[in-house]
Every structure is written in structure tokens, then in C-alpha cells.
């Protein structure tokens, strides 16, 4: 698997800022790699939202420490908890899901993936 960006997030390291990297991954439907809870994960980003001045990512977990999950999982990841964020060349087909299940009055949608099979609600 080849990586496009393998720097820690933020302009001070010369890497692409995390939010910009995730926006691109959402737009291109590409997987991302990161360190999360001391493990290596490969995620399929579905949407990004802001809540109480913090950014969160809703993503499917493709691999955790090199192994696929026993069952498909979609989780919420606080962006501050993801380190060593990198974009992957691998593309994925987003699953059909209703993005309103993630909505709450305190959450502001920042970006979301577009499914080629069925567009999400505008």
C-alpha cells in the first residue's frame, strides 16, 4: 500500500493538516491510516463533524493492527485522538447509511463522503 502523506498532522511538521487530509479522503473515497489507542488502524471515512469546538470523524474500520474486524464496524473517532494520520491510495465503496443518525443539535456537519451508488441527503 503506498501512502501519499505520512507526516504528523499540522503545518509545523510540513504535513498536510488533518482536516484537509480528511476532506480530501472524503472527496476521493480513499482510506486513511492512523494510530489510535496505541494501535494501527485503516479507516474508511464517512463524515466529519464539529461538536463543542472539537472535530470528530465517523468511519468504518477496515483493519486494526493488520486484521479486519469480525463484523463491519462504524465508529466515531475524535480527531485529536488520531495520530500519524496518512492518506492511502486505496479507494473504497461507502456503505449505504443515513447520515442523520449522527446528527444532534450540538453537532455541525463539516464534510461527508458521497456514495456512487446512492447519494446521501443534501
mmCIF file of C-alpha atoms in Angstrom:
data_model
loop_
_atom_site.group_PDB
_atom_site.id
_atom_site.type_symbol
_atom_site.label_atom_id
_atom_site.label_comp_id
_atom_site.label_asym_id
_atom_site.label_seq_id
_atom_site.Cartn_x
_atom_site.Cartn_y
_atom_site.Cartn_z
ATOM 1 C CA UNK A 1 0.000 0.000 0.000
ATOM 2 C CA UNK A 2 1.508 3.339 -0.918
ATOM 3 C CA UNK A 3 0.960 6.444 1.130
ATOM 4 C CA UNK A 4 0.652 9.973 -0.137
ATOM 5 C CA UNK A 5 1.200 11.761 3.147
ATOM 6 C CA UNK A 6 2.975 10.169 6.073
ATOM 7 C CA UNK A 7 3.698 13.184 8.253
ATOM 8 C CA UNK A 8 2.161 14.036 11.566
ATOM 9 C CA UNK A 9 -0.736 16.457 11.145
ATOM 10 C CA UNK A 10 -0.148 20.150 11.123
ATOM 11 C CA UNK A 11 1.775 22.769 9.225
ATOM 12 C CA UNK A 12 4.625 22.797 11.746
ATOM 13 C CA UNK A 13 5.753 19.374 10.513
ATOM 14 C CA UNK A 14 5.316 20.180 6.844
ATOM 15 C CA UNK A 15 2.490 17.641 6.632
ATOM 16 C CA UNK A 16 -0.999 18.225 5.405
ATOM 17 C CA UNK A 17 -3.274 19.403 8.243
ATOM 18 C CA UNK A 18 -5.579 16.646 9.500
ATOM 19 C CA UNK A 19 -8.800 18.387 8.491
ATOM 20 C CA UNK A 20 -7.591 18.986 4.925
ATOM 21 C CA UNK A 21 -6.340 15.399 4.624
ATOM 22 C CA UNK A 22 -9.716 14.072 5.792
ATOM 23 C CA UNK A 23 -11.669 16.371 3.476
ATOM 24 C CA UNK A 24 -9.624 15.032 0.559
ATOM 25 C CA UNK A 25 -10.119 11.419 1.691
ATOM 26 C CA UNK A 26 -13.883 12.009 1.928
ATOM 27 C CA UNK A 27 -13.976 13.632 -1.506
ATOM 28 C CA UNK A 28 -11.877 10.882 -3.135
ATOM 29 C CA UNK A 29 -13.399 7.995 -1.132
ATOM 30 C CA UNK A 30 -9.937 6.887 -0.059
ATOM 31 C CA UNK A 31 -8.899 5.067 3.082
ATOM 32 C CA UNK A 32 -6.732 6.664 5.734
ATOM 33 C CA UNK A 33 -4.221 5.169 8.142
ATOM 34 C CA UNK A 34 -3.643 6.336 11.691
ATOM 35 C CA UNK A 35 -2.509 5.382 15.148
ATOM 36 C CA UNK A 36 -5.465 5.115 17.559
ATOM 37 C CA UNK A 37 -5.323 3.790 21.138
ATOM 38 C CA UNK A 38 -1.727 2.612 20.611
ATOM 39 C CA UNK A 39 -2.775 0.520 17.596
ATOM 40 C CA UNK A 40 -2.594 0.979 13.828
ATOM 41 C CA UNK A 41 -5.956 1.412 12.071
ATOM 42 C CA UNK A 42 -7.057 1.702 8.461
ATOM 43 C CA UNK A 43 -10.291 3.679 8.298
ATOM 44 C CA UNK A 44 -12.881 4.389 5.620
ATOM 45 C CA UNK A 45 -14.053 7.952 6.389
ATOM 46 C CA UNK A 46 -17.775 8.618 6.009
ATOM 47 C CA UNK A 47 -18.313 12.038 7.549
ATOM 48 C CA UNK A 48 -16.708 14.662 9.720
ATOM 49 C CA UNK A 49 -18.485 16.869 12.241
ATOM 50 C CA UNK A 50 -17.637 19.501 14.809
ATOM 51 C CA UNK A 51 -19.034 19.416 18.336
ATOM 52 C CA UNK A 52 -18.023 21.790 21.141
ATOM 53 C CA UNK A 53 -15.027 23.076 19.132
ATOM 54 C CA UNK A 54 -13.658 19.544 18.559
ATOM 55 C CA UNK A 55 -13.580 17.655 15.251
ATOM 56 C CA UNK A 56 -14.845 14.085 15.002
ATOM 57 C CA UNK A 57 -14.683 11.504 12.226
ATOM 58 C CA UNK A 58 -17.327 8.871 11.555
ATOM 59 C CA UNK A 59 -15.567 5.998 9.800
ATOM 60 C CA UNK A 60 -15.696 2.311 9.108
ATOM 61 C CA UNK A 61 -12.794 0.266 10.427
ATOM 62 C CA UNK A 62 -11.202 -1.731 7.599
ATOM 63 C CA UNK A 63 -8.200 -3.004 9.586
ATOM 64 C CA UNK A 64 -6.986 -2.806 13.172
ATOM 65 C CA UNK A 65 -3.390 -3.866 13.736
ATOM 66 C CA UNK A 66 -3.426 -5.586 10.334
ATOM 67 C CA UNK A 67 -6.592 -7.615 10.948
ATOM 68 C CA UNK A 68 -10.128 -6.961 9.640
ATOM 69 C CA UNK A 69 -12.849 -6.695 12.297
ATOM 70 C CA UNK A 70 -15.020 -9.771 12.882
ATOM 71 C CA UNK A 71 -18.042 -7.761 11.787
ATOM 72 C CA UNK A 72 -18.353 -4.431 9.950
ATOM 73 C CA UNK A 73 -17.922 -1.532 12.365
ATOM 74 C CA UNK A 74 -18.645 2.166 12.065
ATOM 75 C CA UNK A 75 -17.353 4.328 14.878
ATOM 76 C CA UNK A 76 -16.820 7.908 15.948
ATOM 77 C CA UNK A 77 -13.201 8.996 16.366
ATOM 78 C CA UNK A 78 -12.155 12.267 17.962
ATOM 79 C CA UNK A 79 -9.644 13.785 15.552
ATOM 80 C CA UNK A 80 -7.337 14.730 18.429
ATOM 81 C CA UNK A 81 -7.092 11.012 19.287
ATOM 82 C CA UNK A 82 -5.826 10.032 15.829
ATOM 83 C CA UNK A 83 -2.083 10.431 15.322
ATOM 84 C CA UNK A 84 0.306 9.673 12.482
ATOM 85 C CA UNK A 85 -2.571 10.339 10.076
ATOM 86 C CA UNK A 86 -1.792 9.397 6.463
ATOM 87 C CA UNK A 87 -3.800 9.194 3.239
ATOM 88 C CA UNK A 88 -3.840 5.875 1.421
ATOM 89 C CA UNK A 89 -4.096 5.243 -2.316
ATOM 90 C CA UNK A 90 -6.732 2.558 -1.622
ATOM 91 C CA UNK A 91 -10.271 3.531 -2.571
ATOM 92 C CA UNK A 92 -13.441 2.109 -1.024
ATOM 93 C CA UNK A 93 -17.143 1.980 -1.775
ATOM 94 C CA UNK A 94 -19.050 3.668 1.055
ATOM 95 C CA UNK A 95 -21.802 1.599 2.651
ATOM 96 C CA UNK A 96 -25.363 2.839 2.448
ATOM 97 C CA UNK A 97 -26.177 4.663 5.672
ATOM 98 C CA UNK A 98 -28.356 7.525 6.793
ATOM 99 C CA UNK A 99 -26.177 10.410 7.898
ATOM 100 C CA UNK A 100 -28.929 11.848 10.086
ATOM 101 C CA UNK A 101 -28.320 9.129 12.709
ATOM 102 C CA UNK A 102 -25.152 11.042 13.609
ATOM 103 C CA UNK A 103 -26.865 14.408 13.843
ATOM 104 C CA UNK A 104 -27.562 16.198 17.113
ATOM 105 C CA UNK A 105 -28.316 19.864 17.699
ATOM 106 C CA UNK A 106 -24.798 20.377 19.081
ATOM 107 C CA UNK A 107 -23.092 18.853 16.002
ATOM 108 C CA UNK A 108 -22.158 20.759 12.870
ATOM 109 C CA UNK A 109 -21.588 18.684 9.730
ATOM 110 C CA UNK A 110 -18.203 19.619 8.217
ATOM 111 C CA UNK A 111 -17.900 17.184 5.277
ATOM 112 C CA UNK A 112 -19.213 13.822 4.155
ATOM 113 C CA UNK A 113 -18.481 11.137 1.607
ATOM 114 C CA UNK A 114 -20.642 10.835 -1.488
ATOM 115 C CA UNK A 115 -21.705 7.327 -2.343
ATOM 116 C CA UNK A 116 -21.558 6.414 -6.025
ATOM 117 C CA UNK A 117 -24.495 4.034 -5.579
ATOM 118 C CA UNK A 118 -26.866 6.258 -3.636
ATOM 119 C CA UNK A 119 -26.241 9.891 -2.797
ATOM 120 C CA UNK A 120 -26.727 10.908 0.807
ATOM 121 C CA UNK A 121 -29.321 13.513 1.577
ATOM 122 C CA UNK A 122 -28.239 17.083 0.761
#
